[in-house]
Coordinates of C-alpha atoms in Angstrom, one line a residue:
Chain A
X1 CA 0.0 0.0 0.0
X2 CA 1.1 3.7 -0.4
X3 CA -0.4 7.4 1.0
X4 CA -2.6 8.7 -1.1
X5 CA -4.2 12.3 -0.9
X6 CA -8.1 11.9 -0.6
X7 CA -8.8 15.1 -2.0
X8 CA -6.2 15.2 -4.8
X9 CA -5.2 11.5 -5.7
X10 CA -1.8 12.3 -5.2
X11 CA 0.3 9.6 -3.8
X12 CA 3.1 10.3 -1.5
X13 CA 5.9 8.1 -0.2
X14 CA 7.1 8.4 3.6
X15 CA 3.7 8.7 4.6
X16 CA 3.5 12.3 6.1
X17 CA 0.3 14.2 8.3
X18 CA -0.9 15.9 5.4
X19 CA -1.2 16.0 1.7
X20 CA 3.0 17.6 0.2
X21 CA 0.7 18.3 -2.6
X22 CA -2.6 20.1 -1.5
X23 CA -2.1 20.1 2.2
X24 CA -5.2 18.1 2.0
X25 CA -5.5 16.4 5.5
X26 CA -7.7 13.3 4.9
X27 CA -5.2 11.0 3.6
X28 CA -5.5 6.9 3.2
X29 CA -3.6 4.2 2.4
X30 CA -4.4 2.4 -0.6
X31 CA -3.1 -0.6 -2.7
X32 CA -0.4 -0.4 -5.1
X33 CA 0.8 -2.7 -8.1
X34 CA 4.4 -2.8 -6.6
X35 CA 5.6 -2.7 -9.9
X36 CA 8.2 -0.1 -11.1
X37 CA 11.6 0.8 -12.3
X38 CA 14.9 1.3 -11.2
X39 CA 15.8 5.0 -11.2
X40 CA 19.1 5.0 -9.9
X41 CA 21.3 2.6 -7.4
X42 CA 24.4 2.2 -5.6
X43 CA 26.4 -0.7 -4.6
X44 CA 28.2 -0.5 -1.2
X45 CA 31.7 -2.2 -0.5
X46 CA 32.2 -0.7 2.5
X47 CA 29.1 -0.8 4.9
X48 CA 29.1 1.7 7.7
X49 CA 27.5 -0.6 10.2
X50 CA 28.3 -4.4 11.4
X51 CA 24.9 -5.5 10.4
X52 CA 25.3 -4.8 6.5
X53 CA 29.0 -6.1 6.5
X54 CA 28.2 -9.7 6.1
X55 CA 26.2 -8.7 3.0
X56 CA 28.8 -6.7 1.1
X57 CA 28.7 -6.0 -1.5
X58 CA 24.6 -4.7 -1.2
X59 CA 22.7 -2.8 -3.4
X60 CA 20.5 -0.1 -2.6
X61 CA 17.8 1.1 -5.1
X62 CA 16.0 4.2 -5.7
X63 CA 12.5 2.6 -7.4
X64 CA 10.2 4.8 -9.2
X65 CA 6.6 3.1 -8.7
X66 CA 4.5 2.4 -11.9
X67 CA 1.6 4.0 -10.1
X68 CA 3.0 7.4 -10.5
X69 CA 5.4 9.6 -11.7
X70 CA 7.9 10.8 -8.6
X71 CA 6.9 7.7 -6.0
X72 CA 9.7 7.0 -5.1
X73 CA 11.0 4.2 -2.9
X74 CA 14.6 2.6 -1.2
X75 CA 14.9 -1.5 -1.3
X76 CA 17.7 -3.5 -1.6
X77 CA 17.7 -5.0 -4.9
X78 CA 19.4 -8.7 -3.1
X79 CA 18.5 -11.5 -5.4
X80 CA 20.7 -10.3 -8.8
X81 CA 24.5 -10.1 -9.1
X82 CA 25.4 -6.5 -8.2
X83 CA 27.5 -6.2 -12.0
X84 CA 24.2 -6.8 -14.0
X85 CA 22.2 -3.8 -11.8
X86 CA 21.2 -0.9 -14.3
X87 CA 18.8 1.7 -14.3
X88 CA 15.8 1.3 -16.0
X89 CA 15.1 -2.2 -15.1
X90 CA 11.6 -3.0 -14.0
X91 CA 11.3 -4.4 -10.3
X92 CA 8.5 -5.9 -8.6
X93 CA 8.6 -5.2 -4.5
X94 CA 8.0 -8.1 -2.4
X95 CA 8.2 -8.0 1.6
X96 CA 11.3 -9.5 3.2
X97 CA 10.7 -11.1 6.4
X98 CA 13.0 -10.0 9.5
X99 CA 14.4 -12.0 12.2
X100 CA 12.4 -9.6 14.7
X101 CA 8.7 -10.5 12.9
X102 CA 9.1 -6.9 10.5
X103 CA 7.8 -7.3 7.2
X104 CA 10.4 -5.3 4.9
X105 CA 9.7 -3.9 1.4
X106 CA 12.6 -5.2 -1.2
X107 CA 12.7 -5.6 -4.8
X108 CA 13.3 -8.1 -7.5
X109 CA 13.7 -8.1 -10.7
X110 CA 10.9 -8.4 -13.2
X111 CA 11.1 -10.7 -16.2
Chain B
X1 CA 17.8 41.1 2.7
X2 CA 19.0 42.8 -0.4
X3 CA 21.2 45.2 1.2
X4 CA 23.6 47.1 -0.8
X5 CA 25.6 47.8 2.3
X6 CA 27.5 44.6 4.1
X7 CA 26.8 45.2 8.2
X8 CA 28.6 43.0 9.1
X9 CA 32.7 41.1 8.4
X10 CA 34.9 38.3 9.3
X11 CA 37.5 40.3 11.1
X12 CA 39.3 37.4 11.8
X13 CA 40.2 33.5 11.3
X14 CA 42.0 31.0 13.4
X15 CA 42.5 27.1 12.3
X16 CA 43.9 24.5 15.1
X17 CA 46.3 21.8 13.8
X18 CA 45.3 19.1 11.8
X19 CA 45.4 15.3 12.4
X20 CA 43.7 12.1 11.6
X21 CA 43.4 11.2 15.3
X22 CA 45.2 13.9 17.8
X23 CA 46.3 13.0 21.6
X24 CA 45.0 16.1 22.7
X25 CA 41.2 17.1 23.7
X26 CA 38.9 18.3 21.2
X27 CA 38.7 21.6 23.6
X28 CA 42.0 22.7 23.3
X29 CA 41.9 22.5 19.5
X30 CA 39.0 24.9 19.5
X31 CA 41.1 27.3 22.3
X32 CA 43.7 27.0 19.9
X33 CA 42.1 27.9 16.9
X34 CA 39.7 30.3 18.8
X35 CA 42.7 32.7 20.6
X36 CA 44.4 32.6 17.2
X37 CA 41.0 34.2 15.4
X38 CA 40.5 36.9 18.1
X39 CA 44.5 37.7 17.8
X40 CA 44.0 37.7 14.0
X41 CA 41.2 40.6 14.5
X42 CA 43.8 42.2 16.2
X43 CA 41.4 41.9 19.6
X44 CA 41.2 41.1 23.1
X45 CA 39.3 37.8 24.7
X46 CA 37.8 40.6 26.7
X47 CA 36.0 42.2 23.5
X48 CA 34.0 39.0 22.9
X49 CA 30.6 38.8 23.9
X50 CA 29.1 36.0 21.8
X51 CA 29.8 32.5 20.9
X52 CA 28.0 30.3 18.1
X53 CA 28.8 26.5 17.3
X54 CA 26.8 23.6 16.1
X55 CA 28.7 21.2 18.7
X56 CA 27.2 17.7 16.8
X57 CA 29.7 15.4 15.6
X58 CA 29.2 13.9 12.2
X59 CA 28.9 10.3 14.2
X60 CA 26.6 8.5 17.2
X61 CA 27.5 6.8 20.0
X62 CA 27.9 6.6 23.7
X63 CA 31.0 8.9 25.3
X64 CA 30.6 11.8 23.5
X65 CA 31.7 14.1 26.2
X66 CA 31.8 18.0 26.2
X67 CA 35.2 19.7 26.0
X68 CA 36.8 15.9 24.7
X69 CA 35.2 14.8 22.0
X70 CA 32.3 17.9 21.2
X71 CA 32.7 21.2 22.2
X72 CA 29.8 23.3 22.9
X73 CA 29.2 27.1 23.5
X74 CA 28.7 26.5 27.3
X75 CA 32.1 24.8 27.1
X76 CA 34.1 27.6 25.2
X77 CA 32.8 30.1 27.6
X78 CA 34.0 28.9 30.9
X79 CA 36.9 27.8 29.9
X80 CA 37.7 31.3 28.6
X81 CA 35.5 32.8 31.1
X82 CA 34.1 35.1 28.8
X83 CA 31.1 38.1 29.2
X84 CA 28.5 37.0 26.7
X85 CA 25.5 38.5 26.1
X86 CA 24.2 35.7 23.4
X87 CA 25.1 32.1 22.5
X88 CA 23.5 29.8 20.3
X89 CA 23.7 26.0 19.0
X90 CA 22.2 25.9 15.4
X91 CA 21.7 23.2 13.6
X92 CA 22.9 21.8 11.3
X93 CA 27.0 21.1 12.1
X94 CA 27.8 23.4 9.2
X95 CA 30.0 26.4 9.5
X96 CA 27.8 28.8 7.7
X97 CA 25.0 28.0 9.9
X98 CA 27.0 29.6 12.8
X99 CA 28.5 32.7 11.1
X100 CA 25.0 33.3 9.7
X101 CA 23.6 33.2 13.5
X102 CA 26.7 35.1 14.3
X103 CA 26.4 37.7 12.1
X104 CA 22.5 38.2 13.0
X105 CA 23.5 38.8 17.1
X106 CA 26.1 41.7 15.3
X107 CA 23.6 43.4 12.5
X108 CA 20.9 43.4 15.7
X109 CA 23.1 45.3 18.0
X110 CA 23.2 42.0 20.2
X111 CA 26.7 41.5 20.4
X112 CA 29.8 43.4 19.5
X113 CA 32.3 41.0 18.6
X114 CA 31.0 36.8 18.0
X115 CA 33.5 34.1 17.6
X116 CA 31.5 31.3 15.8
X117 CA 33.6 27.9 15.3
X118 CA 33.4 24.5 13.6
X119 CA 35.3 21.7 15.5
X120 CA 35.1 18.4 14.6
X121 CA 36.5 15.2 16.4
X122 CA 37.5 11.9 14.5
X123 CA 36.9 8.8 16.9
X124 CA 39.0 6.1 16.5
X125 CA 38.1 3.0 14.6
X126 CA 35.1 3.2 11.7
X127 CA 32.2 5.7 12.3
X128 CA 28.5 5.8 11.3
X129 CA 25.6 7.8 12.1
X130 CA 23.1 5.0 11.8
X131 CA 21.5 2.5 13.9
X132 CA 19.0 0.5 11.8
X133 CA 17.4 -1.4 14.5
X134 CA 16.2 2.2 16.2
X135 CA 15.9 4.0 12.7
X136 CA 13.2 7.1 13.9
X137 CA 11.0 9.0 11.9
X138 CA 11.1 8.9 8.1
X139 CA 14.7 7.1 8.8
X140 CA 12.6 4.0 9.1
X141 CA 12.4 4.0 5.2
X142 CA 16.3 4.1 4.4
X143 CA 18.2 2.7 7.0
X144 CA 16.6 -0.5 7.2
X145 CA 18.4 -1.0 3.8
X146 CA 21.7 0.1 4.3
X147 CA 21.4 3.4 3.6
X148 CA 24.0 5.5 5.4
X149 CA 26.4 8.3 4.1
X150 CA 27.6 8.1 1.5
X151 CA 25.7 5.5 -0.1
X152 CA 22.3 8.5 -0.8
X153 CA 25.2 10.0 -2.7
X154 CA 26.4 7.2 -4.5
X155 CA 22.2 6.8 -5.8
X156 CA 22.6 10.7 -6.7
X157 CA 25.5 10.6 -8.4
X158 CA 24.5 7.6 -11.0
X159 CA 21.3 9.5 -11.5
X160 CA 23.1 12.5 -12.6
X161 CA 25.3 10.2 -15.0
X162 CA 22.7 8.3 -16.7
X163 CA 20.7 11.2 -17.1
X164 CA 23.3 13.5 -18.6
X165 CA 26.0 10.3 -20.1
X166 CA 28.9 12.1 -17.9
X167 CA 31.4 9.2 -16.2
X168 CA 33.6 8.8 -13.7
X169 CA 36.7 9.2 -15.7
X170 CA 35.4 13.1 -16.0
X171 CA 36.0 13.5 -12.6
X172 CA 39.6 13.2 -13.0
X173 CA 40.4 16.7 -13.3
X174 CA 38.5 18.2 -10.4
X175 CA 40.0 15.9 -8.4
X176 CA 43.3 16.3 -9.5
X177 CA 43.2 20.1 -9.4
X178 CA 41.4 19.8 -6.4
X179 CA 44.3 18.1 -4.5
X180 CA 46.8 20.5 -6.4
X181 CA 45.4 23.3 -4.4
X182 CA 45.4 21.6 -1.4
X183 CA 48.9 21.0 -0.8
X184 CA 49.1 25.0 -0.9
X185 CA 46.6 25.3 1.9
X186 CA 47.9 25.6 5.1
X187 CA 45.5 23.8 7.1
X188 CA 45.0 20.7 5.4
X189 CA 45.6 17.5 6.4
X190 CA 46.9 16.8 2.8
X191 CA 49.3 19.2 3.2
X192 CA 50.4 18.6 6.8
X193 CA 50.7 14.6 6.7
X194 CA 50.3 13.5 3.1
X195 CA 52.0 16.2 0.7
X196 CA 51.9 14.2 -2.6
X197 CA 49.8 14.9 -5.7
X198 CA 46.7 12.7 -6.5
X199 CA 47.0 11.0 -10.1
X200 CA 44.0 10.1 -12.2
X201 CA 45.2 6.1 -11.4
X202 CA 45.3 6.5 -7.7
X203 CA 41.5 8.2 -8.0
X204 CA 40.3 5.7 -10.6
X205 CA 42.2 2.3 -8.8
X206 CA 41.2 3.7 -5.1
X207 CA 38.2 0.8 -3.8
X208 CA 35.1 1.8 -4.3
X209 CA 32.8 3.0 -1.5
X210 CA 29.6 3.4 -2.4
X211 CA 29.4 2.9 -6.4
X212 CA 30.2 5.4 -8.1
X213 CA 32.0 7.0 -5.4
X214 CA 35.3 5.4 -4.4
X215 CA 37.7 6.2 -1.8
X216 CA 38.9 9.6 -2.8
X217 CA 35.7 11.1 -3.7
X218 CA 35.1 11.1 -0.2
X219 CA 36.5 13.7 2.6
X220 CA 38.8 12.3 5.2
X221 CA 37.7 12.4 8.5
X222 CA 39.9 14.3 10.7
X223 CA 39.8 16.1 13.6
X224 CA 40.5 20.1 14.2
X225 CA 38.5 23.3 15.1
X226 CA 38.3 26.4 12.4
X227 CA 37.3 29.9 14.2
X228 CA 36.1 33.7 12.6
X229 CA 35.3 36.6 14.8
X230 CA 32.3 38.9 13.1
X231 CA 32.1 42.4 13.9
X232 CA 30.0 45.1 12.8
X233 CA 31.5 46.5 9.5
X234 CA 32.1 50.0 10.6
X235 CA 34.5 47.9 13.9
X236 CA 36.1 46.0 11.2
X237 CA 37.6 48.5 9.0
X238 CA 39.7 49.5 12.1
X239 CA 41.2 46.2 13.2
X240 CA 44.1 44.4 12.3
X241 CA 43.4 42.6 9.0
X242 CA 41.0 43.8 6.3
X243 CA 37.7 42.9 7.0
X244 CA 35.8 40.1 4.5
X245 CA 32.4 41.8 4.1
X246 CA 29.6 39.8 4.8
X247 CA 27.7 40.6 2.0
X248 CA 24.6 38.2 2.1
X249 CA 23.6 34.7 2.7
X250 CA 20.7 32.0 2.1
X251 CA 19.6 28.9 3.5
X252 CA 18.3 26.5 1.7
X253 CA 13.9 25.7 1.8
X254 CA 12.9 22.1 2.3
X255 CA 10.9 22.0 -0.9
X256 CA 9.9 18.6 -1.9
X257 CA 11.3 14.7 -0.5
X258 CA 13.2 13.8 2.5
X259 CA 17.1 14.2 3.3
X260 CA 17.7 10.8 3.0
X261 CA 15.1 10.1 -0.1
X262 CA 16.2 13.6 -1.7
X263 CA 16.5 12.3 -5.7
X264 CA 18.2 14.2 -8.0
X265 CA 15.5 16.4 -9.3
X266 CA 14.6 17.2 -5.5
X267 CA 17.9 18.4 -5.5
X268 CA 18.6 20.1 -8.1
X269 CA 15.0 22.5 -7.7
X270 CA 16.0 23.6 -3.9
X271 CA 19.7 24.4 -4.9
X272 CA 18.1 26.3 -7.8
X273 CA 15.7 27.8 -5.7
X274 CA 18.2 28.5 -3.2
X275 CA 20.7 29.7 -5.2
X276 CA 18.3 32.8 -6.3
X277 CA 17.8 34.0 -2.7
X278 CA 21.4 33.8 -2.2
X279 CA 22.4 36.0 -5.3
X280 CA 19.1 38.3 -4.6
X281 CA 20.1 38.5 -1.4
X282 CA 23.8 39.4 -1.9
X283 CA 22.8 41.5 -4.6
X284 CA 25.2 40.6 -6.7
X285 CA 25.5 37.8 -10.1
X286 CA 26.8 35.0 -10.3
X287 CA 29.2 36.9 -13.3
X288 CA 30.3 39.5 -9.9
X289 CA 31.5 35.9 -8.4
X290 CA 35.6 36.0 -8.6
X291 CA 36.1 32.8 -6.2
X292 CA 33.7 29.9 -5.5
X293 CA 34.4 27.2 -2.4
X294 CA 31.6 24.4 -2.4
X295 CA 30.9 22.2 -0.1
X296 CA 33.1 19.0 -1.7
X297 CA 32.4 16.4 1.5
X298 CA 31.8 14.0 -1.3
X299 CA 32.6 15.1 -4.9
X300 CA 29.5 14.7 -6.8
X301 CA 28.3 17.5 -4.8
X302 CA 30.6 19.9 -6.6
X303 CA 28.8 19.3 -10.0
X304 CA 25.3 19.5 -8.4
X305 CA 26.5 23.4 -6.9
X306 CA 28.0 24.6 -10.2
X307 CA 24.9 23.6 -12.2
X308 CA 23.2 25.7 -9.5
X309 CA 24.2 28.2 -8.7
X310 CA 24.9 29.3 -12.7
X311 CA 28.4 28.7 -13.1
X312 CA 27.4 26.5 -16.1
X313 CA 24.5 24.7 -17.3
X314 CA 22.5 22.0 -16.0
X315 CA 24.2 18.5 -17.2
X316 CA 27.2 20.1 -18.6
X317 CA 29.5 20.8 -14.6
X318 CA 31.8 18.4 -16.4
X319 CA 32.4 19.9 -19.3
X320 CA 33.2 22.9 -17.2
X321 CA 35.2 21.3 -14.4
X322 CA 38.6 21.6 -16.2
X323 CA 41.7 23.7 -15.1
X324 CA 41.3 26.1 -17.5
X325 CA 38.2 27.5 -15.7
X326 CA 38.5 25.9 -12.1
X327 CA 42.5 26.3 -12.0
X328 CA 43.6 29.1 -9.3
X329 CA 44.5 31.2 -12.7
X330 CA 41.3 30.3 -14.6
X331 CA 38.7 32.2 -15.8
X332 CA 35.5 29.7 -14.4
X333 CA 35.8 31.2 -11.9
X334 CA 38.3 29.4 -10.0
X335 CA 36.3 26.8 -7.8
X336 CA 37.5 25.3 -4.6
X337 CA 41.2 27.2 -4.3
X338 CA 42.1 25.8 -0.5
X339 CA 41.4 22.3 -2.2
X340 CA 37.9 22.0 -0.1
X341 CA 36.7 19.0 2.4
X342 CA 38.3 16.8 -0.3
X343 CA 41.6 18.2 0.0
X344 CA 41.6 19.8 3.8
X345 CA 39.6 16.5 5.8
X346 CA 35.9 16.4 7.2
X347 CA 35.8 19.9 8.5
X348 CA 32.2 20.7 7.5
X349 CA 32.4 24.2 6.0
X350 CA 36.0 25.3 7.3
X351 CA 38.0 25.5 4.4
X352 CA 35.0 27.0 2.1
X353 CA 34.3 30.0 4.3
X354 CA 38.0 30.6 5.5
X355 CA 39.8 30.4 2.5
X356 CA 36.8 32.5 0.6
X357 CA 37.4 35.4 3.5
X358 CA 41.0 35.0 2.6
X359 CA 40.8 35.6 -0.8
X360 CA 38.6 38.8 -0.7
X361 CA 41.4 40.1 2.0
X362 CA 44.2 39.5 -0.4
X363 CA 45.4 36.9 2.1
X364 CA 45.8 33.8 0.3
X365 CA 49.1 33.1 -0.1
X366 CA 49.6 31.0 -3.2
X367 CA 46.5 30.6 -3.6
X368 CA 45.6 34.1 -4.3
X369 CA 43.3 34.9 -7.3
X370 CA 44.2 38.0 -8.4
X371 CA 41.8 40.8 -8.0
X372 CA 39.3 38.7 -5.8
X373 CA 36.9 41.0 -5.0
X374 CA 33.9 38.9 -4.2
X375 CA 33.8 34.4 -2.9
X376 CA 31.3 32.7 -2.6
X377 CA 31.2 29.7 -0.5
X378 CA 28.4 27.0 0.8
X379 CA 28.5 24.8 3.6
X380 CA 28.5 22.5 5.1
X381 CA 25.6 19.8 3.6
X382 CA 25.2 18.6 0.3
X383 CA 23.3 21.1 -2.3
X384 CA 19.6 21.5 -1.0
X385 CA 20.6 21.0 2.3
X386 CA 24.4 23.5 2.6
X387 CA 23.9 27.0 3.3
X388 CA 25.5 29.9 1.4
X389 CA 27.1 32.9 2.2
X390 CA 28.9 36.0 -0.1
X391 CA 32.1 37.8 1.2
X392 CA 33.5 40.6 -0.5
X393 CA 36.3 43.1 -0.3
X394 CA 34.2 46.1 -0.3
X395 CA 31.6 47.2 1.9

């Protein structure tokens, strides 16, 4: 699911108090394909924290949702070999489940 | 703002030594670099009545202890024992921030005389500012995935290239130029540890960090203090060194996105938008600018600012980023001539703002663009999120 404006239609990704667009403030949360594109990515050799290290090299993916121009989300991208990774690839998200029972938005790719 | 006349001027600048890791308490680097300023004005500690840093430390964790590892206002002041009537913490950790704040206390008849200061620490071992299990607020939707500095950066920077075809081999001459002019700035840790010359191998065969940015697109942390006493103008014209004149500022909106899911388009709109209020608000153009010191903490910023601010069209920093314009003797303007957080270490802001107040007070050394009548300098914090400020020579 993703924000969306009641008023305007406009979706809007971290969910926020009020409509970024309108300042509409009767937002919901309503269903989304999940299916978008790759806008841009990086691949990080040299994670920052202990708990990414064991999963070096990761990439991290800016996805553009096919729902709307702008939506933008971050997912790993951890099923494909980093080298193939480019942007304009289609993605599907899928939820990840954590150790600690959190459901995680990620993304493969789409055939 | 739009003023025609500067109130307010850097009177004087003070930089602590530089090191990777010092033996020595984070609070007598800023006493260091703090006496020095004040001495540079050609003033007493007595005269100062106001003290401005953003004490936060560009990592987390538990021991951070004032006076060791940050130093805050409160700290500088007893240990000086000085007579303030005003002191302030902004945020963010960027040196602009505080000379901005600074400079407000002067123009309002608050104060008479503000030190404001940067001082950053380096703890030992790796840093991060991230702790994905807690991640807070909209944090929740990036750090879960790894996303820490610089890896936003990294997704930035291989926006900008596939949308414009640039690559990382066009880099090569910033970088190189950039470290050139390092090893002529005094307070670099390039300069002070390392003096050798960066060639396109060592930048292109350096491991990668976050792709595309490898090791030496990023800064190097270090730790030091950088310090600038404001005064009114009229105060300034009578002290010791020429004055820089403070001749406007801007801080950037918070148009569109979040910091941490800020794409390139985000970006690029509130550095654009930015970049007007700080020209409109300098009255000046960016064809008045002689000098230009961006924030460089990671080098695709440097493309993002020119684009930006004017120097040269959106998509084409690249083509524009060669010695013949950015070289101390260009005609670009030259663009980072102290050799910026790239070639000084992480010191958020320092070398921009000091080096541009030494180059509208004839005072750069080697460095010294001829005729320099007006700098202009941003940061700390990436385009969008870095401050700006104009200096120039005359009121």
């Amino acid at each position: 699911v993703a924000q969306q404006c009641s008023d305007c239609k406009r979706f809007q990704h971290p969910p926020a108090d009020r409509c970024l667009e309108c300042g509409f403030q009767s937002l919901q949360f309503c269903e989304v394909s999940g299916s978008g594109s790759i806008v841009s990515f990086t691949i990080t050799y040299d994670a920052r924290t202990p708990a990414f290290a064991s999963r070096q090299p990761y990439a991290i993916v800016w996805v553009e949702l096919d729902t709307q121009e702008g939506l933008v989300l971050v997912a790993n991208l951890s099923e494909s070999p980093v080298e193939a990774i480019q942007i304009g690839m289609p993605v599907q998200v899928y939820f990840e489940r954590l150790a600690d029972g959190v459901r995680l938005p990620q993304v493969r790719l789409r055939p | 703002m739009a003023s025609t006349v500067a109130r307010t001027a850097i009177a004087g600048v003070g930089h602590s030594r530089v090191h990777r890791f010092d033996d020595v308490t984070l609070g007598e680097l800023v006493i260091d670099a703090v006496t020095k300023a004040v001495e540079d004005a050609g003033l007493g500690l007595a005269d100062i009545d106001g003290v401005v840093t953003d004490p936060k430390q560009p990592f987390d964790g538990a021991g951070v202890v004032d006076g060791i590892n940050r130093v805050s206002p409160e700290y500088l002041i007893r240990a000086l024992d000085l007579d303030v009537s005003w002191y302030e913490s902004p945020s963010p950790g960027s040196t602009t921030r505080s000379i901005i704040a600074g400079s407000n206390a002067v123009a309002s008849g608050t104060c008479g005389a503000v030190v404001a200061f940067r001082a950053v620490h380096n703890p030992k071992g790796r840093y991060a500012r991230a702790n994905p299990s807690l991640a807070e607020g909209t944090k929740q939707f990036s750090e879960p995935y790894g996303v820490f500095p610089p890896a936003m950066f990294g997704q930035l920077w291989h926006r900008y290239m596939h949308l414009y075809g640039t690559t990382r081999e066009q880099m090569v001459p910033f970088v190189v130029n950039n470290r050139d002019n390092a090893l002529l700035w005094e307070h670099g840790y390039w300069s002070q540890h390392r003096p050798t010359r960066l060639t396109a191998t060592d930048y292109l065969e350096a491991r990668l960090v976050s792709s595309p940015l490898g090791l030496y697109d990023c800064d190097i942390p270090v730790q030091a203090c950088g310090a600038f006493v404001i005064t009114g103008s009229d105060r300034a014209k009578d002290l010791r060194n020429p004055p820089a004149y403070i001749r406007g500022w801007a801080v950037p909106g918070v148009h569109g996105g979040w910091e941490h899911l800020s794409t390139l388009d985000v970006v690029q709109e509130r550095t654009q938008r930015f970049a007007r209020h700080l020209f409109e608000n300098a009255g000046i153009s960016v064809r008045d600018v002689d000098v230009v010191n961006v924030y460089d903490g990671f080098s695709c910023f440097v493309p993002i600012w020119l684009e930006a601010l004017g120097f040269c069209q959106t998509g084409e920093a690249f083509d524009f980023m060669v010695p013949a314009n950015i070289g101390i003797g260009g005609a670009g303007p030259p663009v980072n001539t102290s050799g910026g957080s790239l070639g000084s270490g992480r010191m958020h802001g320092v070398p921009q703002v000091m080096e541009s107040v030494l180059q509208v007070t004839g005072r750069s050394g080697p460095r010294q663009v001829a005729g320099a009548e007006i700098a202009l300098c941003t940061g700390a914090g990436q385009p969008g999120v870095g401050d700006g400020i104009v200096f120039s020579r005359s009121q």
